[in-house]
Amino acid sequence: MGGKTVTRADLCEAVYQKVGLSRSESAELVESVLSEIADCLVTGEAVKLSSFGSFVVRSKGERIGRNPKTGEEVPISPRRVMVFKPSNVLKQRINEALSYVGVAD
């Protein structure tokens, strides 16, 4: 699975090509959307994009982990993590694309 990584620049170029805004306006639009998503996540709000998926921030409590090299127990401090849950529509599109390409594991 050595596919291409989509960057901010790629997203800006796609908006430029498909919407017809100038390159600078496209970049501002993409930055504005990403900033709004990030701001919502920072405040603990879930972000749901219909037919795409949901970004949710979850809190993890303190727990004990192990150093895999030494086996030593190490406390892992509490933290918040972001989780992405794809929608069923997105899952279906991914699986349909996989069947067309005929990619094997």
Coordinates of N, CA and C in Angstrom, one line a residue:
M1 N 0.8 -1.2 0.0 CA 0.0 0.0 0.0 C 0.9 1.2 0.0
G2 N 1.6 1.5 -1.0 CA 2.5 2.6 -1.1 C 1.9 3.7 -1.9
G3 N 0.7 4.2 -1.5 CA 0.0 5.2 -2.2 C 0.5 6.6 -1.9
K4 N 0.0 7.6 -2.6 CA 0.4 9.0 -2.5 C -0.3 9.5 -1.2
T5 N 0.4 10.4 -0.6 CA -0.1 11.2 0.6 C -0.7 12.5 0.1
V6 N -1.9 12.8 0.4 CA -2.6 14.0 0.1 C -2.2 15.1 1.1
T7 N -1.6 16.2 0.6 CA -1.2 17.3 1.4 C -2.1 18.5 1.3
R8 N -1.9 19.5 2.2 CA -2.7 20.7 2.1 C -2.6 21.3 0.8
A9 N -1.4 21.3 0.2 CA -1.2 21.9 -1.1 C -2.1 21.2 -2.2
D10 N -2.2 19.9 -2.0 CA -3.0 19.1 -2.9 C -4.5 19.5 -2.8
L11 N -4.9 19.7 -1.5 CA -6.3 20.1 -1.3 C -6.6 21.4 -1.9
C12 N -5.6 22.4 -1.7 CA -5.8 23.7 -2.2 C -5.9 23.7 -3.8
E13 N -5.0 22.8 -4.4 CA -5.0 22.7 -5.8 C -6.4 22.1 -6.3
A14 N -6.9 21.2 -5.6 CA -8.2 20.5 -6.0 C -9.3 21.6 -5.9
V15 N -9.3 22.4 -4.9 CA -10.3 23.4 -4.7 C -10.2 24.4 -5.9
Y16 N -8.9 24.8 -6.2 CA -8.7 25.7 -7.3 C -9.2 25.2 -8.6
Q17 N -8.9 23.9 -8.9 CA -9.3 23.3 -10.1 C -10.9 23.1 -10.2
K18 N -11.5 22.7 -9.1 CA -12.9 22.3 -9.2 C -13.9 23.5 -8.9
V19 N -13.5 24.4 -8.1 CA -14.4 25.5 -7.7 C -14.1 26.8 -8.5
G20 N -12.9 27.0 -8.9 CA -12.6 28.1 -9.8 C -12.2 29.3 -9.0
L21 N -11.9 29.2 -7.7 CA -11.4 30.3 -6.9 C -9.9 30.5 -7.3
S22 N -9.4 31.6 -7.0 CA -7.9 31.8 -7.2 C -7.1 30.9 -6.3
R23 N -5.9 30.7 -6.6 CA -5.1 29.8 -5.8 C -5.0 30.3 -4.3
S24 N -4.8 31.6 -4.1 CA -4.8 32.2 -2.8 C -6.1 32.0 -2.1
E25 N -7.2 32.3 -2.8 CA -8.5 32.1 -2.1 C -8.8 30.6 -1.8
S26 N -8.3 29.7 -2.7 CA -8.5 28.3 -2.4 C -7.7 27.9 -1.2
A27 N -6.5 28.4 -1.0 CA -5.6 28.1 0.1 C -6.3 28.6 1.4
E28 N -6.8 29.9 1.3 CA -7.5 30.4 2.5 C -8.7 29.6 2.9
L29 N -9.4 29.1 1.9 CA -10.6 28.3 2.2 C -10.3 27.0 2.9
V30 N -9.3 26.3 2.3 CA -8.8 25.1 2.9 C -8.3 25.3 4.3
E31 N -7.5 26.3 4.5 CA -6.9 26.6 5.9 C -8.1 27.0 6.8
S32 N -9.1 27.7 6.4 CA -10.2 28.1 7.2 C -11.0 26.8 7.7
V33 N -11.2 25.9 6.8 CA -12.0 24.7 7.1 C -11.2 23.8 8.1
L34 N -9.9 23.6 7.8 CA -9.0 22.8 8.7 C -8.9 23.5 10.1
S35 N -8.8 24.8 10.1 CA -8.7 25.5 11.4 C -10.0 25.4 12.2
E36 N -11.1 25.5 11.5 CA -12.4 25.3 12.2 C -12.5 23.9 12.8
I37 N -12.2 22.9 12.1 CA -12.2 21.5 12.6 C -11.3 21.4 13.8
A38 N -10.1 21.9 13.7 CA -9.1 21.8 14.8 C -9.6 22.5 16.0
D39 N -10.2 23.7 15.8 CA -10.7 24.5 17.0 C -11.8 23.7 17.7
C40 N -12.7 23.1 16.9 CA -13.8 22.3 17.5 C -13.2 21.1 18.3
L41 N -12.3 20.5 17.8 CA -11.7 19.3 18.4 C -10.9 19.7 19.7
V42 N -10.3 20.8 19.7 CA -9.5 21.3 20.9 C -10.5 21.6 22.0
T43 N -11.7 22.1 21.7 CA -12.6 22.4 22.8 C -13.4 21.1 23.2
G44 N -13.2 20.0 22.5 CA -13.8 18.8 22.9 C -15.1 18.4 22.1
E45 N -15.4 19.2 21.2 CA -16.6 19.0 20.3 C -16.3 17.9 19.3
A46 N -17.3 17.1 19.0 CA -17.1 16.1 17.9 C -17.4 16.8 16.6
V47 N -16.7 16.4 15.5 CA -16.9 16.9 14.2 C -17.4 15.8 13.3
K48 N -18.6 16.0 12.8 CA -19.2 15.0 12.0 C -19.4 15.5 10.6
L49 N -18.8 14.9 9.6 CA -18.9 15.2 8.2 C -19.7 14.2 7.5
S50 N -21.0 14.5 7.1 CA -21.9 13.6 6.6 C -21.3 12.9 5.4
S51 N -21.5 11.6 5.3 CA -21.0 10.7 4.2 C -19.5 10.6 4.2
F52 N -18.8 11.1 5.2 CA -17.4 11.0 5.3 C -17.0 10.3 6.6
G53 N -17.3 10.9 7.8 CA -17.0 10.3 9.0 C -17.0 11.3 10.2
S54 N -16.6 10.8 11.3 CA -16.6 11.7 12.5 C -15.3 11.7 13.2
F55 N -14.9 12.9 13.7 CA -13.7 13.0 14.5 C -14.1 13.2 15.9
V56 N -13.6 12.5 16.8 CA -14.1 12.6 18.2 C -12.8 12.6 19.1
V57 N -12.9 13.4 20.2 CA -11.8 13.5 21.1 C -12.2 12.6 22.3
R58 N -11.4 11.7 22.7 CA -11.7 10.8 23.9 C -10.6 11.0 24.9
S59 N -11.0 10.9 26.2 CA -10.1 11.0 27.3 C -9.6 9.6 27.7
K60 N -8.3 9.4 27.9 CA -7.8 8.2 28.4 C -7.2 8.4 29.8
G61 N -7.6 7.6 30.7 CA -7.1 7.7 32.0 C -5.6 7.2 32.2
E62 N -5.1 7.5 33.4 CA -3.7 7.0 33.6 C -3.7 5.5 33.7
R63 N -2.7 4.8 33.2 CA -2.6 3.4 33.2 C -1.1 3.0 33.2
I64 N -0.9 1.7 33.4 CA 0.4 1.2 33.5 C 0.7 0.5 32.2
G65 N 1.9 0.9 31.6 CA 2.3 0.2 30.4 C 3.6 -0.5 30.6
R66 N 4.1 -1.1 29.6 CA 5.4 -1.8 29.8 C 6.4 -1.4 28.7
N67 N 7.6 -1.2 29.1 CA 8.7 -1.0 28.1 C 8.9 -2.3 27.4
P68 N 8.7 -2.4 26.1 CA 8.8 -3.7 25.4 C 10.2 -4.2 25.4
K69 N 11.2 -3.4 25.5 CA 12.6 -3.8 25.5 C 13.0 -4.4 26.9
T70 N 12.7 -3.7 27.9 CA 13.1 -4.2 29.3 C 12.0 -4.9 30.1
G71 N 10.8 -4.7 29.7 CA 9.7 -5.3 30.4 C 9.3 -4.5 31.7
E72 N 10.0 -3.4 31.9 CA 9.8 -2.5 33.0 C 8.4 -1.9 32.9
E73 N 7.7 -1.8 34.1 CA 6.4 -1.2 34.1 C 6.6 0.4 34.1
V74 N 5.8 1.1 33.3 CA 6.0 2.5 33.2 C 4.6 3.1 33.3
P75 N 4.4 4.2 34.2 CA 3.0 4.8 34.2 C 2.8 5.6 32.9
I76 N 1.7 5.5 32.3 CA 1.3 6.4 31.2 C 0.3 7.4 31.7
S77 N 0.7 8.7 31.5 CA -0.2 9.7 32.0 C -1.5 9.9 31.3
P78 N -2.5 10.4 31.9 CA -3.8 10.6 31.3 C -3.6 11.6 30.1
R79 N -4.4 11.4 29.1 CA -4.3 12.3 27.9 C -5.6 12.2 27.1
R80 N -5.7 13.1 26.2 CA -6.8 13.1 25.2 C -6.3 12.7 23.9
V81 N -7.1 11.8 23.2 CA -6.7 11.4 21.9 C -7.8 11.6 20.9
M82 N -7.5 11.8 19.6 CA -8.5 12.0 18.6 C -8.7 10.7 17.9
V83 N -9.9 10.4 17.6 CA -10.3 9.1 16.9 C -11.1 9.5 15.7
F84 N -10.9 8.8 14.6 CA -11.7 9.0 13.4 C -12.5 7.8 13.1
K85 N -13.8 8.0 13.0 CA -14.6 6.8 12.7 C -15.3 7.1 11.3
P86 N -14.9 6.3 10.3 CA -15.4 6.5 8.9 C -16.9 6.2 8.9
S87 N -17.6 6.9 8.0 CA -19.0 6.6 7.8 C -19.2 5.3 7.0
N88 N -20.4 4.7 7.0 CA -20.6 3.5 6.3 C -20.5 3.8 4.8
V89 N -20.8 5.0 4.4 CA -20.7 5.4 2.9 C -19.3 5.4 2.5
L90 N -18.4 6.0 3.3 CA -17.0 6.0 3.0 C -16.4 4.6 3.0
K91 N -16.8 3.8 4.0 CA -16.3 2.4 4.0 C -16.7 1.6 2.8
Q92 N -17.9 1.8 2.3 CA -18.4 1.2 1.1 C -17.6 1.6 -0.1
R93 N -17.4 2.9 -0.2 CA -16.6 3.5 -1.4 C -15.2 2.9 -1.4
I94 N -14.6 2.8 -0.2 CA -13.2 2.2 -0.1 C -13.2 0.8 -0.6
N95 N -14.2 0.0 -0.1 CA -14.2 -1.4 -0.4 C -14.6 -1.6 -1.9
E96 N -15.4 -0.8 -2.5 CA -15.8 -0.9 -3.9 C -14.6 -0.6 -4.7
A97 N -13.8 0.5 -4.3 CA -12.6 0.8 -5.1 C -11.6 -0.3 -5.0
L98 N -11.5 -0.9 -3.9 CA -10.6 -2.0 -3.7 C -10.9 -3.2 -4.7
S99 N -12.2 -3.5 -4.8 CA -12.6 -4.6 -5.7 C -12.3 -4.3 -7.2
Y100 N -12.4 -3.0 -7.5 CA -12.1 -2.6 -8.9 C -10.6 -2.7 -9.2
V101 N -9.8 -2.3 -8.3 CA -8.4 -2.3 -8.5 C -7.8 -3.8 -8.4
G102 N -8.5 -4.6 -7.6 CA -8.0 -6.0 -7.5 C -6.8 -6.1 -6.7
V103 N -6.7 -5.2 -5.7 CA -5.5 -5.2 -4.8 C -5.6 -6.4 -3.8
A104 N -4.5 -7.1 -3.7 CA -4.4 -8.2 -2.7 C -3.5 -7.9 -1.6
D105 N -3.7 -8.4 -0.4 CA -2.8 -8.1 0.7 C -1.5 -8.7 0.5

